Short mmCIF file of C-alpha atoms in Angstrom, two decimals:
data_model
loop_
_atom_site.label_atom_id
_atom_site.label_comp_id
_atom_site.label_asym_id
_atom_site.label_seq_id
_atom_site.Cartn_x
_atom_site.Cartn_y
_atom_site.Cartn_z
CA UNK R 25 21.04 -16.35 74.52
CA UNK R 26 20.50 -12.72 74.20
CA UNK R 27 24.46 -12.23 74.08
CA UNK R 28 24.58 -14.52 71.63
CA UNK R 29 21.77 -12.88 69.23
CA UNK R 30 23.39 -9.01 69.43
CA UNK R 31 26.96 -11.31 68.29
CA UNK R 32 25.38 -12.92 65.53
CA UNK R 33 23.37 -9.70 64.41
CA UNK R 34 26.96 -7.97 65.23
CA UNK R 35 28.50 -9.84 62.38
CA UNK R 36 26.10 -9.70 60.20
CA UNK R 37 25.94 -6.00 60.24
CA UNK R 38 30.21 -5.68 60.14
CA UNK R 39 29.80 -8.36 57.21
CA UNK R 40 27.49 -6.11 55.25
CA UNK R 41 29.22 -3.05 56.02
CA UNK R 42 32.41 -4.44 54.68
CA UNK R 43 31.12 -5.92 51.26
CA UNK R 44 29.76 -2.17 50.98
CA UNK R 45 33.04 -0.37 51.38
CA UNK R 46 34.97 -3.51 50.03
CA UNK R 47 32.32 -2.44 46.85
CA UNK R 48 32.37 1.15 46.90
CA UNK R 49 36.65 0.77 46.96
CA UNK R 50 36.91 -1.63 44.20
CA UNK R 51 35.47 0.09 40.73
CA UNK R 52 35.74 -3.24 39.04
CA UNK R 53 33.24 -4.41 41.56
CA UNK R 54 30.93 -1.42 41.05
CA UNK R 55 31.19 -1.52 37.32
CA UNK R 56 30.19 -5.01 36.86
CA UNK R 57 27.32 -4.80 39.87
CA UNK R 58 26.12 -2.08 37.09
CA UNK R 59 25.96 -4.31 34.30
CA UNK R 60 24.30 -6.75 36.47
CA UNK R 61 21.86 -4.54 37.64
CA UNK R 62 21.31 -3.08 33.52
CA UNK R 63 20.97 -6.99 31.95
CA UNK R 64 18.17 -7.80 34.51
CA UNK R 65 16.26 -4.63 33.61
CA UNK R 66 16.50 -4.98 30.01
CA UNK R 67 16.12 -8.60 29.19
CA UNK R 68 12.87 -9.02 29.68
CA UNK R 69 11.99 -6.69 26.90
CA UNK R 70 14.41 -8.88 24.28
CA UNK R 71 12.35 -11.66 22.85
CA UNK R 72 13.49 -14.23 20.79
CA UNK R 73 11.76 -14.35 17.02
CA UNK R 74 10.97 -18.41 15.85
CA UNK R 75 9.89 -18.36 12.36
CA UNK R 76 8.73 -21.02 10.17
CA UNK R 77 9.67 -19.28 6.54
CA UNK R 78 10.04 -20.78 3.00
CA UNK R 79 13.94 -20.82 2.66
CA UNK R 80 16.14 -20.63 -0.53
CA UNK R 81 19.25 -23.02 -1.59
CA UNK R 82 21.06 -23.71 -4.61
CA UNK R 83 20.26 -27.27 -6.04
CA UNK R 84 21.75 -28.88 -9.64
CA UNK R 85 19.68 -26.56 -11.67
CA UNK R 86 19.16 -23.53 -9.89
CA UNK R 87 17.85 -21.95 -6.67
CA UNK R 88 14.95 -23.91 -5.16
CA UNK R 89 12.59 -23.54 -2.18
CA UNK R 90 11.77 -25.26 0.74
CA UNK R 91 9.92 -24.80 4.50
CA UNK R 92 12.44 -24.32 6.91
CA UNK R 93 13.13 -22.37 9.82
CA UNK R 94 14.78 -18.84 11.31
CA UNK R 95 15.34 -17.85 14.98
CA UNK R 96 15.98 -14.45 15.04
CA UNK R 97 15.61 -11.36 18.11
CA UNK R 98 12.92 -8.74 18.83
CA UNK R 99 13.01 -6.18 21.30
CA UNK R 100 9.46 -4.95 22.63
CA UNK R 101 8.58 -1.03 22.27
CA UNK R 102 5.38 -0.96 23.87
CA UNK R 103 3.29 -2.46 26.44
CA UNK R 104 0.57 -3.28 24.05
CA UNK R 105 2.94 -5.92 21.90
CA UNK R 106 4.37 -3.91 19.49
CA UNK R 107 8.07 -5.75 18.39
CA UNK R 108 10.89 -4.54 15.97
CA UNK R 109 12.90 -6.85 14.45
CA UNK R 110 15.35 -7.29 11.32
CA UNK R 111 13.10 -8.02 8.34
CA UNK R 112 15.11 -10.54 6.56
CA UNK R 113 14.59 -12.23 9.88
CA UNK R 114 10.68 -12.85 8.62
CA UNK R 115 11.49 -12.76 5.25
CA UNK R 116 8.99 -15.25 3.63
CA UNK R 117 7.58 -15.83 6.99
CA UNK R 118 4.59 -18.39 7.10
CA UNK R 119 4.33 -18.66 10.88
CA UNK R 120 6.02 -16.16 13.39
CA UNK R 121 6.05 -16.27 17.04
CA UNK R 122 7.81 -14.82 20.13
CA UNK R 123 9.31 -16.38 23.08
CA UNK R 124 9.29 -13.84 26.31
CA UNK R 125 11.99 -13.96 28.47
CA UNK R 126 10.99 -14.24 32.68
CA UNK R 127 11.58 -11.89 34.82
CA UNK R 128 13.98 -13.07 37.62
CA UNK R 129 11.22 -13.50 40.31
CA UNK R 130 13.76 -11.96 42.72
CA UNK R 131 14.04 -8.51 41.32
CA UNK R 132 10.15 -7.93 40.79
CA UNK R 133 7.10 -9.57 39.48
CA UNK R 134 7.78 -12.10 36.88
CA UNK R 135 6.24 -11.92 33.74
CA UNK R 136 5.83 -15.61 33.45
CA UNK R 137 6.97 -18.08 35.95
CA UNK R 138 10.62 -18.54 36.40
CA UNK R 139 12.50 -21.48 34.44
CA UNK R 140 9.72 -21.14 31.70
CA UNK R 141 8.90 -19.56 28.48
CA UNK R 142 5.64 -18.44 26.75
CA UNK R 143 5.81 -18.51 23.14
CA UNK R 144 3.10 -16.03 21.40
CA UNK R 145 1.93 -15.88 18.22
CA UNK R 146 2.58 -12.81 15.84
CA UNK R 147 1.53 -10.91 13.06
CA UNK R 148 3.86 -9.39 10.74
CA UNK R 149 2.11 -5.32 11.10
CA UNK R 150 5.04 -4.40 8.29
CA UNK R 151 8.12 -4.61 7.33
CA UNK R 152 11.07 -2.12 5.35
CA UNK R 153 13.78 -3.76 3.20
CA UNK R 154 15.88 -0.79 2.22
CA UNK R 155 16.56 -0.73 5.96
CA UNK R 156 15.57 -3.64 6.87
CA UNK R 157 13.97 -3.59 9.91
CA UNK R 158 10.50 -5.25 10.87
CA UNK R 159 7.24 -4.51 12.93
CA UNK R 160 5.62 -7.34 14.99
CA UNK R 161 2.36 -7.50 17.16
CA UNK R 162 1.31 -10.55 19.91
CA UNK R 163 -1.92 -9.70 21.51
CA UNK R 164 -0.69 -9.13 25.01
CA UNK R 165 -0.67 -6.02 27.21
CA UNK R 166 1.77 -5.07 30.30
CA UNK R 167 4.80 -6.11 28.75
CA UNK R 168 8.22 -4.97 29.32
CA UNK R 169 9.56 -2.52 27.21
CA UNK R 170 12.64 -0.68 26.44
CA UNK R 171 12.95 3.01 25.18
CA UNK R 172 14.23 3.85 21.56
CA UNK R 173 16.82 7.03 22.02
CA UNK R 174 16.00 9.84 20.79
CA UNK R 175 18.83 12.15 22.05
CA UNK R 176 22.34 13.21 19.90
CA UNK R 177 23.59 10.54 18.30
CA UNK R 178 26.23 7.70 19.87
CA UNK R 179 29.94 8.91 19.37
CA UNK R 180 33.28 6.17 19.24
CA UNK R 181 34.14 4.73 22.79
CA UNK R 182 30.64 4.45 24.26
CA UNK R 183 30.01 1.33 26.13
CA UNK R 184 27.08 -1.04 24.38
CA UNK R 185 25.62 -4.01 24.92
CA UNK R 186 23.86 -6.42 22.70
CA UNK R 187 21.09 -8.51 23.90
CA UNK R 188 19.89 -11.60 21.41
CA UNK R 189 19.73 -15.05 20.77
CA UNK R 190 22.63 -16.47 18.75
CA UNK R 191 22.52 -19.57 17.92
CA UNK R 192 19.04 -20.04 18.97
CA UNK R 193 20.67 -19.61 22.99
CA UNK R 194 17.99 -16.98 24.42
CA UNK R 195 18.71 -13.50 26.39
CA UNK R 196 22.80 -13.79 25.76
CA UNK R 197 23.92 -10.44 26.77
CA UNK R 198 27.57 -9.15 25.09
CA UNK R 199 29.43 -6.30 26.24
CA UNK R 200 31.43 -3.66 23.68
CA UNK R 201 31.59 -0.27 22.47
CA UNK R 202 30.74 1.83 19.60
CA UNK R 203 33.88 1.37 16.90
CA UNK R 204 32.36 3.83 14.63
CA UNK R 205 29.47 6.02 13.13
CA UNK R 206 27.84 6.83 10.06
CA UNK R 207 29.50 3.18 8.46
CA UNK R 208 28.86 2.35 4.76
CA UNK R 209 29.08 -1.15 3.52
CA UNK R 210 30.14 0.43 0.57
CA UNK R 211 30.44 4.28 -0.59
CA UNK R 212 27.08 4.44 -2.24
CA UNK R 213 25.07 2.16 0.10
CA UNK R 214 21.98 5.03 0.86
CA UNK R 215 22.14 3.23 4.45
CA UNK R 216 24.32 4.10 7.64
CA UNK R 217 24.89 1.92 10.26
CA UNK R 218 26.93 1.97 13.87
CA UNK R 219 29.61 0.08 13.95
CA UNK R 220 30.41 -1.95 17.33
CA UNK R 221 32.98 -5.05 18.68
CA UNK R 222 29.99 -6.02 20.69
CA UNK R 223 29.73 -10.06 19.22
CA UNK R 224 26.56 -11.17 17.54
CA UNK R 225 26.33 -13.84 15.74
CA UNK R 226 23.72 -15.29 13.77
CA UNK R 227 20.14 -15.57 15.80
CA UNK R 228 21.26 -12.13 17.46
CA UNK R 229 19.76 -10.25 14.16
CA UNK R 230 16.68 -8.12 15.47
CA UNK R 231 17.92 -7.51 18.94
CA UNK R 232 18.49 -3.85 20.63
CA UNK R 233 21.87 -2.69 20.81
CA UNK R 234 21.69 -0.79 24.27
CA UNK R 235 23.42 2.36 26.16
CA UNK R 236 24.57 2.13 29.55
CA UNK R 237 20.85 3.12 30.36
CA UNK R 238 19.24 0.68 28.64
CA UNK R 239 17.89 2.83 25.56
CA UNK R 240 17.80 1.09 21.83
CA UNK R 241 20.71 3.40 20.30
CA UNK R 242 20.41 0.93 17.51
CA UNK R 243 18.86 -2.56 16.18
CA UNK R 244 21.87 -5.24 15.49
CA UNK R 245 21.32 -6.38 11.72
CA UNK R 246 24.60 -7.87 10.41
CA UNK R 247 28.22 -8.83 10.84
CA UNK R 248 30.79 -8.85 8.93
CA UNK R 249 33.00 -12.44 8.53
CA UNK R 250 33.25 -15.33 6.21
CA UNK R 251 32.82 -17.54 8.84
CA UNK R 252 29.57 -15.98 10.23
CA UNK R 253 30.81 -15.62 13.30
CA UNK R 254 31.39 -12.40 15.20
CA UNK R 255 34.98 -10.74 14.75
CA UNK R 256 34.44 -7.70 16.43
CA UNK R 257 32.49 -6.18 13.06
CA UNK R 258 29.16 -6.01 14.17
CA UNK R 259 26.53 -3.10 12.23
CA UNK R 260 23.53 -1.47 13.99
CA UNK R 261 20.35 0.38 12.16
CA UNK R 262 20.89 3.62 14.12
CA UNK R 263 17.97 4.44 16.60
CA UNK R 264 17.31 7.42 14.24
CA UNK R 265 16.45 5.40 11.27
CA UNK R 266 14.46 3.01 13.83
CA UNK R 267 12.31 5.51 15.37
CA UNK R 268 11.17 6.65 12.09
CA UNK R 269 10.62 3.03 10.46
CA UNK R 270 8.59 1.84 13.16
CA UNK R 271 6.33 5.24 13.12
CA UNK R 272 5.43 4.73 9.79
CA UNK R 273 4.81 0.81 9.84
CA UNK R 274 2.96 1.37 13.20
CA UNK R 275 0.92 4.01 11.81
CA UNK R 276 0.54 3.08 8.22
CA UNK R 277 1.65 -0.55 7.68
CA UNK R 278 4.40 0.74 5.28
CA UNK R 279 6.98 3.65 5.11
CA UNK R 280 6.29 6.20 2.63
CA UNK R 281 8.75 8.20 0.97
CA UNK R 282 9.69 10.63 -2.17
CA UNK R 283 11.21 9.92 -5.39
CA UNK R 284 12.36 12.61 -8.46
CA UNK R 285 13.69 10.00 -10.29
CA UNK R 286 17.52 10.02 -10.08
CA UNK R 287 20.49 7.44 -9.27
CA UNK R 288 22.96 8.87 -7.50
CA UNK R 289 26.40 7.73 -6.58
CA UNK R 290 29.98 9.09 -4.29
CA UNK R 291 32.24 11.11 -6.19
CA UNK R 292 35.59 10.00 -5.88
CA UNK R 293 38.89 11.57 -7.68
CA UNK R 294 39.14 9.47 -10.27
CA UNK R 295 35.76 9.75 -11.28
CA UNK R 296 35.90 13.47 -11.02
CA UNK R 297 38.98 13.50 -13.25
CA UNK R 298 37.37 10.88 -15.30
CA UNK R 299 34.05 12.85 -16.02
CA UNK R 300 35.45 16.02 -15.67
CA UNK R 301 33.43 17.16 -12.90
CA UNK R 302 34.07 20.30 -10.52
CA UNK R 303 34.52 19.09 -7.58
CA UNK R 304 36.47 15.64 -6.38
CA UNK R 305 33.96 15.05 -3.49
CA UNK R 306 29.83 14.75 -3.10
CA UNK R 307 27.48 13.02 -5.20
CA UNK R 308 26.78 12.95 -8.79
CA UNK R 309 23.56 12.10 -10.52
CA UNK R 310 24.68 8.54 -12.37
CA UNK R 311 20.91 7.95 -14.76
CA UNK R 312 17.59 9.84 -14.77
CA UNK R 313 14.74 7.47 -15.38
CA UNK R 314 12.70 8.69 -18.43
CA UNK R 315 9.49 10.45 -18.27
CA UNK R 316 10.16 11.39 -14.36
CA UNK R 317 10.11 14.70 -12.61
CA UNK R 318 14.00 14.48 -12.58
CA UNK R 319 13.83 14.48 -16.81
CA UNK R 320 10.95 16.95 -16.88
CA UNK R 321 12.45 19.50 -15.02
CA UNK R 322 16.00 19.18 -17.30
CA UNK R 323 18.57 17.70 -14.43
CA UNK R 324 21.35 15.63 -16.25
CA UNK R 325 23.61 12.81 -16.00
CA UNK R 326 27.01 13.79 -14.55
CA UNK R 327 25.17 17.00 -12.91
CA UNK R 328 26.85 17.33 -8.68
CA UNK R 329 24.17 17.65 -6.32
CA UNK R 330 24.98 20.59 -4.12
CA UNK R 331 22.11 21.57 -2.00
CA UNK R 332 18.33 20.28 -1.36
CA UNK R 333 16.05 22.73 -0.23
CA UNK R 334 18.39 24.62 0.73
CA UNK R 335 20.57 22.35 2.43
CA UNK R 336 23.96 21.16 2.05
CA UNK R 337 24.39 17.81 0.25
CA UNK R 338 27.72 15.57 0.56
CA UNK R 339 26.73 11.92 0.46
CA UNK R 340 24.69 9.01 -0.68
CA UNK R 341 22.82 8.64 2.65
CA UNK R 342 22.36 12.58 3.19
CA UNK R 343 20.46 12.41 0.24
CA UNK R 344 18.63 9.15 0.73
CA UNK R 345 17.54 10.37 4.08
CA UNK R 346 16.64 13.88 2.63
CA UNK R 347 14.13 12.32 0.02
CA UNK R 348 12.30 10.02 2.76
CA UNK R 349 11.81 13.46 4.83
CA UNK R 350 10.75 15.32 2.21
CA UNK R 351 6.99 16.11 2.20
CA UNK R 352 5.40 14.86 -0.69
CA UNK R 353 3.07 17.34 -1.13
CA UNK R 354 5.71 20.00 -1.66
CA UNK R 355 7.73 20.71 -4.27
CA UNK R 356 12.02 20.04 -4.43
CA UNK R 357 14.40 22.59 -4.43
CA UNK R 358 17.42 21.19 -6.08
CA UNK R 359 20.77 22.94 -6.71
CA UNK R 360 23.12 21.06 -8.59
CA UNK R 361 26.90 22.12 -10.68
CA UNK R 362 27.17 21.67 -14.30
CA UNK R 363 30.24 22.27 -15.50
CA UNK R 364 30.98 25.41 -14.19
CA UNK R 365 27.66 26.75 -13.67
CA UNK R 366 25.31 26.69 -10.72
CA UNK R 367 21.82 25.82 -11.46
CA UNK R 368 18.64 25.92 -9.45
CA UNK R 369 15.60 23.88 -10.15
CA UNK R 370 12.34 23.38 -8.60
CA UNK R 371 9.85 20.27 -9.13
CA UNK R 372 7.67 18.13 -7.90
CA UNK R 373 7.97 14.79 -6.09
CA UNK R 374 6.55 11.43 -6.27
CA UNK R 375 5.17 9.74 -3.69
CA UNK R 376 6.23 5.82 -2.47
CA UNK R 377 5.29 3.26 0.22
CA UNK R 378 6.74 0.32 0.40
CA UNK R 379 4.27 -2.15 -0.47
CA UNK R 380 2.24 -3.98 3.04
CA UNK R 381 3.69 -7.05 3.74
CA UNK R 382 2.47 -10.03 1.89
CA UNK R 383 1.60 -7.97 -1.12
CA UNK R 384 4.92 -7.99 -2.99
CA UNK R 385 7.50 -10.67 -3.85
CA UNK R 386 7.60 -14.59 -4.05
CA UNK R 387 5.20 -16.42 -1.65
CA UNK R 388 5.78 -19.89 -2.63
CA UNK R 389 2.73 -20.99 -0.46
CA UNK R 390 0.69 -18.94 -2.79
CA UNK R 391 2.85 -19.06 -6.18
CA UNK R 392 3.81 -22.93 -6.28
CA UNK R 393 2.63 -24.67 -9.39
CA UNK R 394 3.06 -28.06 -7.96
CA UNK R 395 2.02 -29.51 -11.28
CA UNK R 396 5.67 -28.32 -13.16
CA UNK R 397 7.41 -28.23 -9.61
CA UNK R 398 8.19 -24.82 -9.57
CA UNK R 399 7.97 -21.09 -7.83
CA UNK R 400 6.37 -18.70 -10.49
CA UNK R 401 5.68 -14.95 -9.91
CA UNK R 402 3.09 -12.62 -12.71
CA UNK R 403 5.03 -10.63 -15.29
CA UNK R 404 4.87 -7.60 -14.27
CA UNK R 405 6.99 -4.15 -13.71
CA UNK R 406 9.13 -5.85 -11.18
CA UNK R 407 10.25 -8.30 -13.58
CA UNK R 408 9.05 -6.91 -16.89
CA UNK R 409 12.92 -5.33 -17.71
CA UNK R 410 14.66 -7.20 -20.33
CA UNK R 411 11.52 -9.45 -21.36
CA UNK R 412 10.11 -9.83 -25.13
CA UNK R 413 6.94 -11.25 -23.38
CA UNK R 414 4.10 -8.54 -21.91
CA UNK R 415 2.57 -11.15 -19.81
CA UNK R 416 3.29 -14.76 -18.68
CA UNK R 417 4.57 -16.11 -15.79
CA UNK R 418 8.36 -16.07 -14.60
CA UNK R 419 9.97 -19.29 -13.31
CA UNK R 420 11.57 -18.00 -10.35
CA UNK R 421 12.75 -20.84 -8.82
CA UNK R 422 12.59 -25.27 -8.02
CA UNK R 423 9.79 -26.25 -5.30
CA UNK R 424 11.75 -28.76 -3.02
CA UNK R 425 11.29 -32.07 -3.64
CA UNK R 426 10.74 -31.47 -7.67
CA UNK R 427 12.78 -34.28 -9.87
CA UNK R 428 14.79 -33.15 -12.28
CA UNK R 429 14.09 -34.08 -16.11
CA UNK R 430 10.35 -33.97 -14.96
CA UNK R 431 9.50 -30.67 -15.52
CA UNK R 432 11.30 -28.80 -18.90
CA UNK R 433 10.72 -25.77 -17.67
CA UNK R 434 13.47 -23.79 -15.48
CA UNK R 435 14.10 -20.98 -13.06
CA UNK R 436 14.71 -18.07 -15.81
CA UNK R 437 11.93 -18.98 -17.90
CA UNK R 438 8.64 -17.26 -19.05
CA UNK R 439 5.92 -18.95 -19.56
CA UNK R 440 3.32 -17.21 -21.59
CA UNK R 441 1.00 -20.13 -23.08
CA UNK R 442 -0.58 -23.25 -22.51
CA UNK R 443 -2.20 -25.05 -25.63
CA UNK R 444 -2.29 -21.62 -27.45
CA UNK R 445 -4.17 -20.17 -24.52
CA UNK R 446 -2.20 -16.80 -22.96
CA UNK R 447 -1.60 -16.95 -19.50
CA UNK R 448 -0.99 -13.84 -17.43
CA UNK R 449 -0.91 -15.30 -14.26
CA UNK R 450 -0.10 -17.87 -11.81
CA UNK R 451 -3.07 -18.58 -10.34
CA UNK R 452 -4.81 -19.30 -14.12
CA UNK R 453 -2.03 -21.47 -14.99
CA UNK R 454 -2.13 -23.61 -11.96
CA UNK R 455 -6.34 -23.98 -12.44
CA UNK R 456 -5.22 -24.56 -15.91
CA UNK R 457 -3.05 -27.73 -15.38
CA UNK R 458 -5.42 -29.01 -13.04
CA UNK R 459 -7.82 -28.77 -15.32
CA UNK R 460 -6.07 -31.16 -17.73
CA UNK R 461 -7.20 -34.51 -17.89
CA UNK R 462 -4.76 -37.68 -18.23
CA UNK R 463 -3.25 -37.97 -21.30
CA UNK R 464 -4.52 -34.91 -22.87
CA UNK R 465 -1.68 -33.21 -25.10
CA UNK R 466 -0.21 -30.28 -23.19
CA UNK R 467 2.22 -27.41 -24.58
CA UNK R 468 3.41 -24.39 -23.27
CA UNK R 469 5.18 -21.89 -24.73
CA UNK R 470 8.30 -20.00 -23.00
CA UNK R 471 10.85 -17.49 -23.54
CA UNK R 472 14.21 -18.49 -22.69
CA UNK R 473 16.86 -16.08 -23.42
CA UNK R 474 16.30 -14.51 -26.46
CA UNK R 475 13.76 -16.68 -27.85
CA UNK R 476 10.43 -18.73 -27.62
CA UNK R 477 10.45 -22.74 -27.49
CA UNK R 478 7.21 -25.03 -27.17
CA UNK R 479 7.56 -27.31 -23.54
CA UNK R 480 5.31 -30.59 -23.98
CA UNK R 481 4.20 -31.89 -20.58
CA UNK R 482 3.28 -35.44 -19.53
CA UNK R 483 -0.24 -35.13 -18.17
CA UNK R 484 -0.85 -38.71 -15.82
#
């Protein structure tokens, strides 16, 4: 029996031994034994975003609203609950939560029992449109997290993976490699991305792009295809950009940044030729909005940015990323060509946050006026541009469900009167149609395109 035992144990060993050099021989082998060993460290620290949102779609008269729902991914940066995501991911949010993904029990401690999921719910702490990216928070603590890089920047030919849910189907890992750097959608997009043929799809927006280490090198945001399926295009916010968004939004809710006052744009040959400029490459100031620091100081259209304090300037993101470093508090050195001259200037900044979430844009929970069917938003500065009307309130768009031929009004309009009464919000013209009892006359008065027109309503 003994015999038999030292056989057994015998082939066992000679078994083991020969799957190890059969492993250590056979790269293949080792390579994908790595990427094993990589997707079961870094998956539990992907989450998958759910996200009950008010949704847009184009009915017979215009763009109208409705609940619906988003799945998007997360990736979790610190133990305490702290998630970045894509922000048009929880764009219009209502509800957000997180599902976790389980540890396999066999590699560790599992954060939740295998074969199940714990959704959480979660607060939106802020979020950054220009590039959008997202901050979430679930009360929890000891969660999994992954590392955003902080070391020289990805090059062409790295290995990636991206870790997400597309298509709703959690913790799908792809494998590719970094196609490019420093990518423009267009030339004078202020935003860079990393370019990758590692396939996401929709539902994989929000999730880490990863280095063969399994540190966030970027945050996958969009692809590029009709069809809206991956083609090998795939964009990352670099972890650059990242680190610095979710800073801010950790630390202040918002990300704050400096304006002057000036549009730029790319230079290209023709428009050097075309404006006469002295140099065929760069950036060129395109408008200077009146009254700001730009104007003050005496910068003009058609000036070529050449340095900022004291630093070399060659494109639209260069600059964009130069202004959001810029201490506010300081003044800008700006050196631009004129014509043939070299100028130096020196003036102050304005400071900018974006605004906390919730505080800005259409929240058709809050803005419905169920009474005409529609989405309104205040007149303001956001939507002042163009208007005859000071105040009033801008149609912005249908509430599902809303008949057409009920209401006269439409997306487009401004209304800026009810029964003679001004109205300079939509909160006082909702309390003001409630208000109105059956049968009691009711006009309002709008702008549409270039003129006013009275609206009767049919008060039941």
């Amino acid at each position: 029996m003994k015999s038999l035992t030292r056989f057994l144990w015998t082939l066992c060993l000679a078994a083991a031994l020969n799957a190890q050099t059969s492993l250590s021989s056979n790269p293949l082998a080792q390579f994908s034994q790595s990427l094993e060993e990589l997707t079961s460290t870094v998956s539990p620290a992907v989450v998958q975003v759910q996200v009950s949102a008010w949704v847009t779609g184009e009915g017979a008269r215009g763009e109208v609203w409705s609940p619906g729902s988003v799945v998007g991914s997360g990736v979790i940066v610190d133990p305490s609950g702290y998630i970045i995501t894509n922000e048009h991911v929880v764009h219009n949010a209502r509800r957000v939560r997180v599902m976790l993904t389980p540890v396999d029990s066999s590699a560790g401690a599992a954060l939740v029992p295998p074969g199940t999921r714990t959704l959480l719910e979660a607060t939106v702490v802020g979020v950054h449109a220009p590039t959008d990216l997202a901050l979430l928070k679930v009360e929890a603590s000891g969660l999994p997290t992954l590392p955003i890089y902080e070391g020289e920047p990805v090059r062409p030919g790295q290995l990636v993976i991206a870790v997400g849910s597309p298509a709703g189907l959690d913790n799908t890992v792809t494998l590719g490699m970094v196609s490019a750097v420093g990518r423009q959608p267009h030339p004078d997009a202020p935003m860079v991305y990393i370019q990758t043929d590692a396939a996401i799809s929709p539902g994989s927006s929000g999730g880490p792009l990863l280095d063969v280490e399994g540190k966030v090198v970027g945050i996958n945001t969009f692809i590029l295809d009709n069809s809206g399926t991956s083609q090998g295009l795939s964009f990352a916010v670099p972890a650059a950009v990242v680190k610095g968004v979710y800073d801010q939004l950790r630390n202040h809710g918002s990300v704050r940044s400096s304006r002057i006052g000036i549009y730029v744009q790319t230079i290209t040959v023709d428009l050097a030729r075309g404006l006469g400029l002295g140099r065929d490459y760069g950036i060129v100031i395109s408008d200077i909005a009146p009254g700001s620091p730009a104007e003050r100081a005496g910068l003009k259209v058609r000036d070529v940015i050449l340095e900022m304090d004291g630093a070399p300037v060659e494109t639209v993101p260069w600059f964009a990323a130069a202004m959001h470093l810029h201490d506010s508090g300081a003044p800008l050195e700006l050196t631009v060509l004129r014509r043939a001259k070299t100028l130096s200037f020196r003036l102050p900044v304005v400071p900018v946050e974006t605004s906390a979430y919730g505080d800005s844009g259409l929240n058709p929970e809050r803005d419905s006026i169920p009474r005409l069917g529609v989405v309104g938003k205040n007149v303001d500065s956001t939507v002042h541009m163009g208007l005859r009307s000071s105040h009033g309130v801008y149609v912005a768009a249908w509430l599902a469900g809303a008949i057409p031929g009920e209401s006269q009004v439409e997306p487009g309009d401004v209304i800026v009167s009810l029964n003679d009464a001004a109205i300079i919000s939509v909160s006082q013209l909702g309390e003001r149609l409630e208000a109105l009892t059956p049968n009691e006359p009711a006009v309002l008065q709008v702008e549409r395109g270039a003129g006013y027109f009275f609206v009767t309503l049919d008060v039941d």
